[in-house]
mmCIF file of C-alpha atoms in Angstrom:
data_model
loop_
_atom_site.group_PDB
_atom_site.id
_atom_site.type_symbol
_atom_site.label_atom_id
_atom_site.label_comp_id
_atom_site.label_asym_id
_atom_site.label_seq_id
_atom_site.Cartn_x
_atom_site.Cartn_y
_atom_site.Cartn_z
ATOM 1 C CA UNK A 205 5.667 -15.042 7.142
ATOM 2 C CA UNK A 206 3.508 -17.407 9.370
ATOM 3 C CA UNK A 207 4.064 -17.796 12.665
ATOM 4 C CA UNK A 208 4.922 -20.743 14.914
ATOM 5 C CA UNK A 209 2.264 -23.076 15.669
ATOM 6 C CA UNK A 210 0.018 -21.929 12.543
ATOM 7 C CA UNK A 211 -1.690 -25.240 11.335
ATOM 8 C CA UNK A 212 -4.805 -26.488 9.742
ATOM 9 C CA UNK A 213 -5.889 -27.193 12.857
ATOM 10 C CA UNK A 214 -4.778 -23.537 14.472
ATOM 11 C CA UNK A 215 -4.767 -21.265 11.614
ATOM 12 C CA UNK A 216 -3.544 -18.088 11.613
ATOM 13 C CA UNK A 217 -4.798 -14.285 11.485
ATOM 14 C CA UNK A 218 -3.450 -12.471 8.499
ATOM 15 C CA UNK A 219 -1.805 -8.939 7.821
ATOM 16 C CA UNK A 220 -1.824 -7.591 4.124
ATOM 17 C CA UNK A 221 1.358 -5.440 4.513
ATOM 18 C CA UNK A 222 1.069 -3.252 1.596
ATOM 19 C CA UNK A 223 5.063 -1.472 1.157
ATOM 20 C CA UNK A 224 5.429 2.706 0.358
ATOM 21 C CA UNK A 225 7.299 4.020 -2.148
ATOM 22 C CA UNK A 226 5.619 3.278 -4.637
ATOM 23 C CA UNK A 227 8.356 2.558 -6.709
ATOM 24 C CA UNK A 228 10.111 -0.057 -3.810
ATOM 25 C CA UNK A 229 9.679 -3.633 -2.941
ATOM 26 C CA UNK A 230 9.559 -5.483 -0.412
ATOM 27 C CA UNK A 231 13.347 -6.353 -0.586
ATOM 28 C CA UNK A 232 15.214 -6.112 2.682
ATOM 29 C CA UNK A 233 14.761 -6.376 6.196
ATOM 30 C CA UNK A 234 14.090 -3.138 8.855
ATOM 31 C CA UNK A 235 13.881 -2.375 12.398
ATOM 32 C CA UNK A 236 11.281 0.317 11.063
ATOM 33 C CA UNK A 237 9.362 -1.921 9.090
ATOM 34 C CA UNK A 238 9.533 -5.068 10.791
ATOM 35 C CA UNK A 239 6.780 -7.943 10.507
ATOM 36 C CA UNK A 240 8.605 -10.490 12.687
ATOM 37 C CA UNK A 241 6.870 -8.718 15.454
ATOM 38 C CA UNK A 242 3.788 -9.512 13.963
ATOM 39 C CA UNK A 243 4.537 -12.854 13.128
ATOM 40 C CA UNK A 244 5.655 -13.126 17.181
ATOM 41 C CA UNK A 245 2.403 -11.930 18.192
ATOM 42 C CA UNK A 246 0.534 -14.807 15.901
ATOM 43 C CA UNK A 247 -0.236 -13.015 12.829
ATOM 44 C CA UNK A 248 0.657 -14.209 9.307
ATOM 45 C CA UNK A 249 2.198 -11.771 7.315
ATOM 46 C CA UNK A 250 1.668 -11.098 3.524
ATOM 47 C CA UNK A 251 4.645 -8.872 1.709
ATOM 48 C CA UNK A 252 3.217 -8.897 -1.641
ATOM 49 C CA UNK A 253 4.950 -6.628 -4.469
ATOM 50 C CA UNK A 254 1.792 -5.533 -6.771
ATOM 51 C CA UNK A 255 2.021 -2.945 -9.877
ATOM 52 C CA UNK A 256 4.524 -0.277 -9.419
ATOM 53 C CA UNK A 257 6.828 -2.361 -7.249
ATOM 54 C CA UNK A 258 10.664 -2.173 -8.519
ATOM 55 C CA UNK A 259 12.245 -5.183 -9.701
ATOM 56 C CA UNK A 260 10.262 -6.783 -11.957
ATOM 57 C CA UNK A 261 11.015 -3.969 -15.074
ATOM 58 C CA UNK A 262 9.455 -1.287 -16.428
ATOM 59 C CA UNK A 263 6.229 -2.645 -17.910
ATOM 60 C CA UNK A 264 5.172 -4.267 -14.470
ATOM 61 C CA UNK A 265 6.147 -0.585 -13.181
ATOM 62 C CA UNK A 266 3.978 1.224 -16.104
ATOM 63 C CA UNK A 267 0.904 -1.123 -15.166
ATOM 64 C CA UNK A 268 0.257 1.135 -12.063
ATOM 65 C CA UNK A 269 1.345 4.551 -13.602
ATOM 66 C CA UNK A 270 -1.023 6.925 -12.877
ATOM 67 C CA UNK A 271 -3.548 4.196 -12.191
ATOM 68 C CA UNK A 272 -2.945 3.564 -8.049
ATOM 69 C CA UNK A 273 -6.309 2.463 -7.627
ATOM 70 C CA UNK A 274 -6.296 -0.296 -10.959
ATOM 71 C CA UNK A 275 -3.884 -2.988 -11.068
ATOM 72 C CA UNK A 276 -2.151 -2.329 -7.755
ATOM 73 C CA UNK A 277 -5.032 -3.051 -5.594
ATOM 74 C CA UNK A 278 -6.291 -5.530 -8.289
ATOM 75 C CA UNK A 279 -2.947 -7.141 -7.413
ATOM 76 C CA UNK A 280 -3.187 -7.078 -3.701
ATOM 77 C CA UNK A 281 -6.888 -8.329 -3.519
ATOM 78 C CA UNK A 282 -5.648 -11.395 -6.408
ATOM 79 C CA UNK A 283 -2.843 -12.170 -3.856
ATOM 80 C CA UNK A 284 -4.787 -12.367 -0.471
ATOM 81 C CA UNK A 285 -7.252 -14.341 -1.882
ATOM 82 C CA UNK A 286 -4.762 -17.388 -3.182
ATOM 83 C CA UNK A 287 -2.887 -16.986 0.334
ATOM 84 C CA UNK A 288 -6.230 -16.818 2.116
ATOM 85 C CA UNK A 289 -6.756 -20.305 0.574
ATOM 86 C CA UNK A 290 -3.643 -21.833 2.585
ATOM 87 C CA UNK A 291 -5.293 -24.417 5.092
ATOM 88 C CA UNK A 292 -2.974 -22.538 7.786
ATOM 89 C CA UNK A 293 -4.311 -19.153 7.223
ATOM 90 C CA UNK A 294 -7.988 -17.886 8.902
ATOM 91 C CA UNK A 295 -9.517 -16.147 5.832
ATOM 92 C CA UNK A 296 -12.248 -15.075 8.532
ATOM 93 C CA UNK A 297 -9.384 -12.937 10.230
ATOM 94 C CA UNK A 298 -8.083 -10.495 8.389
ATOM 95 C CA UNK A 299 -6.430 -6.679 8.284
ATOM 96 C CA UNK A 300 -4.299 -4.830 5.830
ATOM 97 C CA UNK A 301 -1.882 -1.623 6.761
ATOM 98 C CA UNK A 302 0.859 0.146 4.831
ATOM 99 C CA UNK A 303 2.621 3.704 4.918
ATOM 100 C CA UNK A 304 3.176 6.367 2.620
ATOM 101 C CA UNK A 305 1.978 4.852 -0.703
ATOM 102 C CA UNK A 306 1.461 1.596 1.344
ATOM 103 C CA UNK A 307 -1.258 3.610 3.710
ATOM 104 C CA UNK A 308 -2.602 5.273 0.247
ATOM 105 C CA UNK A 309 -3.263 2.106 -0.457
ATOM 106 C CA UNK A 310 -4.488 0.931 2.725
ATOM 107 C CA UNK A 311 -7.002 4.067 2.156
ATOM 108 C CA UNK A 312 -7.992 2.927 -1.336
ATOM 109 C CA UNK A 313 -8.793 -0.599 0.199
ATOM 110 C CA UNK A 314 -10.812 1.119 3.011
ATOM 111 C CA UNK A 315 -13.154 2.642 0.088
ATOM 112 C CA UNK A 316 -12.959 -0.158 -1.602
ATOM 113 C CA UNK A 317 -14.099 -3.569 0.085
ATOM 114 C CA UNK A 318 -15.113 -5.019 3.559
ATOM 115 C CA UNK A 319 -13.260 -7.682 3.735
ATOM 116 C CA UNK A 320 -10.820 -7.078 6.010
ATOM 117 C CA UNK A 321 -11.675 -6.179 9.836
ATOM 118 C CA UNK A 322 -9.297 -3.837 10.179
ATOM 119 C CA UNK A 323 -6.789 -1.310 8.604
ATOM 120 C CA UNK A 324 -3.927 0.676 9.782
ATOM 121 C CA UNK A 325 -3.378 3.822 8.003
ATOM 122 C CA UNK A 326 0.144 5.370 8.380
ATOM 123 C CA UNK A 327 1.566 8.852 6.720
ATOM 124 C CA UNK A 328 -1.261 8.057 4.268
ATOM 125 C CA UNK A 329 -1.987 10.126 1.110
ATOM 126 C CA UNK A 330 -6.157 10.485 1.412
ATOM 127 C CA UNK A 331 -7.149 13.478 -0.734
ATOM 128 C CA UNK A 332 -4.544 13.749 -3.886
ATOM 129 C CA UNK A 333 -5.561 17.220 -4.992
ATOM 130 C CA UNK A 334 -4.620 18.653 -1.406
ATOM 131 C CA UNK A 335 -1.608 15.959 -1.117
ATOM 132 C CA UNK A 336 0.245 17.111 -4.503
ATOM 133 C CA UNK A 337 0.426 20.749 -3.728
ATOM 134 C CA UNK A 338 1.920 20.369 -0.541
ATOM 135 C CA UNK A 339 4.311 17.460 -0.679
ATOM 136 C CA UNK A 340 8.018 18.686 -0.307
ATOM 137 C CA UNK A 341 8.302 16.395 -3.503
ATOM 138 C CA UNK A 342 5.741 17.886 -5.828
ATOM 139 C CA UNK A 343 8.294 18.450 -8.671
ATOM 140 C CA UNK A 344 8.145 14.838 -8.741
ATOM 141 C CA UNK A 345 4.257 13.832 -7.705
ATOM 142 C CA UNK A 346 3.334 16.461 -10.606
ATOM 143 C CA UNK A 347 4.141 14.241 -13.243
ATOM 144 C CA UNK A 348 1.874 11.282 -12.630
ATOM 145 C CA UNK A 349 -1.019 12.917 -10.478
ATOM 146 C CA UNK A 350 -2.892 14.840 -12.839
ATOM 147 C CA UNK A 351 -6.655 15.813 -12.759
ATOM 148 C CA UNK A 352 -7.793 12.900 -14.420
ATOM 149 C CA UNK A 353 -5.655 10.930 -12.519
ATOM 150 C CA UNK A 354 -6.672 12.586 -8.956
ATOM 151 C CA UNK A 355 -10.640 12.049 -10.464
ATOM 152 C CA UNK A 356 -10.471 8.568 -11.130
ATOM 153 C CA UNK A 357 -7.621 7.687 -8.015
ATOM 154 C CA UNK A 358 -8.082 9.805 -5.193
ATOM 155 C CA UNK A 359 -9.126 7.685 -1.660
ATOM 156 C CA UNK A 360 -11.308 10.965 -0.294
ATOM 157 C CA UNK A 361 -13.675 10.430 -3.332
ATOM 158 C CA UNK A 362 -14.932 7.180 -2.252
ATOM 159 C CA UNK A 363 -14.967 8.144 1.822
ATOM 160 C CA UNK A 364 -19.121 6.894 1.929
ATOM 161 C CA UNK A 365 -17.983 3.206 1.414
ATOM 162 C CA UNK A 366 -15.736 2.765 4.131
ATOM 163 C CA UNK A 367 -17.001 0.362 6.919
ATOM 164 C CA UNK A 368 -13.736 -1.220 8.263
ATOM 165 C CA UNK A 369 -12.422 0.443 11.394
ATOM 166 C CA UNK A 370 -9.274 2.569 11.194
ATOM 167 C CA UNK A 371 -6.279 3.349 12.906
ATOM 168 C CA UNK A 372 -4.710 6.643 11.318
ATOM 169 C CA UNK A 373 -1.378 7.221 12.615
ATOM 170 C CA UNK A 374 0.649 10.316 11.261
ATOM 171 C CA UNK A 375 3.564 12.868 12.333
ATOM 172 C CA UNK A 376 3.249 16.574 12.312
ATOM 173 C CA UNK A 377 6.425 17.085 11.158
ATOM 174 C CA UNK A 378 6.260 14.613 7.876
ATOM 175 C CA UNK A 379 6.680 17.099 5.022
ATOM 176 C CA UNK A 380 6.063 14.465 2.549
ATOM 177 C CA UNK A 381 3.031 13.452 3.092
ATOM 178 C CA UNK A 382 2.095 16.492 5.507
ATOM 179 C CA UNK A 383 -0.513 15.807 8.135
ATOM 180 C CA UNK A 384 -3.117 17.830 6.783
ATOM 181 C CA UNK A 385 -3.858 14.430 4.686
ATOM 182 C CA UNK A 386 -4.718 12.605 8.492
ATOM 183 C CA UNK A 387 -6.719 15.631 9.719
ATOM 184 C CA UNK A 388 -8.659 15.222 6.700
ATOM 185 C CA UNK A 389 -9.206 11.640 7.007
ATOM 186 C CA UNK A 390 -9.924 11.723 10.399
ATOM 187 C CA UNK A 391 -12.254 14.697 10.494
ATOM 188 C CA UNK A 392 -14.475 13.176 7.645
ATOM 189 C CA UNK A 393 -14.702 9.414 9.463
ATOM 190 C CA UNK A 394 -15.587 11.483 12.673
ATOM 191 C CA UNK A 395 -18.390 13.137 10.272
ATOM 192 C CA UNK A 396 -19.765 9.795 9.670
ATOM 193 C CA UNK A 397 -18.800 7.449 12.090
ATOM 194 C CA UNK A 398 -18.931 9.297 15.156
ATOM 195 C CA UNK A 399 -21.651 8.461 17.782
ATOM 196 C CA UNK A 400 -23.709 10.940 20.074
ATOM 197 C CA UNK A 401 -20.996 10.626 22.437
ATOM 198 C CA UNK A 402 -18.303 11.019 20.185
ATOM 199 C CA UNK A 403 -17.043 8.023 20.140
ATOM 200 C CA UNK A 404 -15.957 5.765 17.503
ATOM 201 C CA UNK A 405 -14.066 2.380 15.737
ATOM 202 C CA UNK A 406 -11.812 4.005 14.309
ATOM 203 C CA UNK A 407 -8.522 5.424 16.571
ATOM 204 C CA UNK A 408 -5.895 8.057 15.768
ATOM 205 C CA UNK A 409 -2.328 7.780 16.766
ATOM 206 C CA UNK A 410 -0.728 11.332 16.500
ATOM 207 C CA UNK A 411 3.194 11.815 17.290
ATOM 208 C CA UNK A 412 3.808 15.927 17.125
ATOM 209 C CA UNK A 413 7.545 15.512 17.182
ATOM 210 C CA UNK A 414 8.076 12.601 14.074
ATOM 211 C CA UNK A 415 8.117 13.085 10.485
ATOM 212 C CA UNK A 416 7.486 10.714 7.496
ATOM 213 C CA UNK A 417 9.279 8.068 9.644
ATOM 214 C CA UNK A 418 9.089 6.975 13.657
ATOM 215 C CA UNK A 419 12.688 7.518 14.325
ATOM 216 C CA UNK A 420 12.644 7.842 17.916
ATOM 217 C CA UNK A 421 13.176 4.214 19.824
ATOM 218 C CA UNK A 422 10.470 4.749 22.427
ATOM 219 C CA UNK A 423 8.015 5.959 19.745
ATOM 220 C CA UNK A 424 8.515 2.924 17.304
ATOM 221 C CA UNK A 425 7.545 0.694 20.763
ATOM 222 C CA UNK A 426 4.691 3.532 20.766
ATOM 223 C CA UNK A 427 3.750 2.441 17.051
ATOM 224 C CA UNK A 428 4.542 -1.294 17.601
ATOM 225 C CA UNK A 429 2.227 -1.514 20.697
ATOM 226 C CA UNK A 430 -0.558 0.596 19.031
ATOM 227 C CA UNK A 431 -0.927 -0.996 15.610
ATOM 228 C CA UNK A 432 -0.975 -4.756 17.667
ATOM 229 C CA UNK A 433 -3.405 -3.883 20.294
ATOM 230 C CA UNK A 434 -5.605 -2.354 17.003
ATOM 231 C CA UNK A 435 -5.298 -5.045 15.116
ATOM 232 C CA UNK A 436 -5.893 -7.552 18.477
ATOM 233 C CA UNK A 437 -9.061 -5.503 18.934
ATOM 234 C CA UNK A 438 -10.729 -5.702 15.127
ATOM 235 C CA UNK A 439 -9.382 -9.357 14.161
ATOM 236 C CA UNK A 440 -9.313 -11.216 17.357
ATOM 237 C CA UNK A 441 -11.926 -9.589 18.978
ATOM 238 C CA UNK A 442 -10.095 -8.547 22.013
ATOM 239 C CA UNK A 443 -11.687 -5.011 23.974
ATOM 240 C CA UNK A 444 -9.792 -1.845 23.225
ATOM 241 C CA UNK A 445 -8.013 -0.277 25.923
ATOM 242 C CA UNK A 446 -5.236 2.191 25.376
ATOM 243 C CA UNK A 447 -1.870 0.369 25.493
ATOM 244 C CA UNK A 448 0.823 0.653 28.160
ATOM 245 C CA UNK A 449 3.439 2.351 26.427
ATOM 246 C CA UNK A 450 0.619 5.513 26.040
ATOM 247 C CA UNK A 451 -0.276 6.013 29.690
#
């Protein structure tokens, strides 16, 4: 999606919308999920459907198996940089964000390149070992996340390489991805990010009353408002203040 009034000669900032699941595509339109506010508020937006994405059969499903952090982030890094090479896109200005499997891989990008200048982070897994025991689905996580699997794919392993500033956003109530995985994300960036004062680039949006999903109307504007004036902050330079709809 590119917004009006992208050109050559006014490119555009660009979002790497990675989708959840992560056996899903990005296939139909949602309120919940919605990039036409991000394409309102100037930003390009990238849907791409890497490894593991439904649709394409089985063997473009099997290329991910039990391999998150191989050909589904191989994917999403091969498809940024052919749209980053669109004369209407600003390859200097970018973020990526997802949810569920989408912020898992958000995480795994985190630990895994600087290129972008920002990444939101929502009802993310972060440390696999912790995530598969607790998930209400574990009868179903337990057959693809495996030790070897956790050793070679797990975000929390990699935690020293992340440089990109974060916005972690997770509900208390989300029993699929339980928020334990956010404290832990967020305690260990405050370990090694945080200055004297306690302050730091990376933010933390917390909803105690939502689960997996923002269902409540006035918290999606919340969550709208949030992730924009994040992503303002890191890609366009903008200074962070806390938005509006918080105060």
């Amino acid at each position: 999606m590119v917004p009006d009034g992208a050109s050559p000669a006014s490119p555009a900032p660009l979002v790497l919308w990675i989708h959840g699941g992560p056996l899903d595509s990005w296939n139909a339109w949602s309120w919940r999920w919605n990039p036409w506010l991000l394409a309102a508020a100037g930003y390009a937006v990238l849907l791409p459907d890497p490894a593991l994405s439904t649709g394409y059969g089985r063997a473009f499903i099997a290329r991910g198996w039990g391999a998150w952090g191989a050909a589904p982030y191989t994917d999403l890094m091969a498809i940024t940089d052919a749209v980053e090479q669109r004369a209407d896109i600003d390859a200097a200005r970018t973020a990526a964000m997802g949810g569920s499997f989408g912020g898992y891989m958000a995480n795994w990008v985190a630990t895994h390149t600087d290129r972008f200048k920002g990444i939101v982070t929502h009802a993310s897994l972060w440390a696999l070992e912790h995530f598969g025991a607790t998930t209400d689905a574990y009868h179903y996580w337990r057959r693809e996340i495996s030790p070897a699997m956790i050793a070679a794919n797990s975000p929390n392993l990699f935690v020293e390489h992340i440089t990109t500033p974060m916005l972690v956003i997770h509900g208390d109530r989300d029993y699929r991805v339980p928020i334990g995985e956010a404290l832990r994300l967020w305690a260990e960036l405050a370990e090694r990010h945080a200055g004297d004062d306690g302050t730091m680039a990376h933010k933390f949006l917390y909803f105690p009353d939502e689960n997996h999903w923002v269902l409540s109307p006035q918290h999606a504007k919340i969550w709208y408002t949030t992730v924009l004036a994040f992503l303002d902050t890191t890609i366009r330079g903008a200074p962070w203040s806390v938005p509006d709809a918080l105060r």
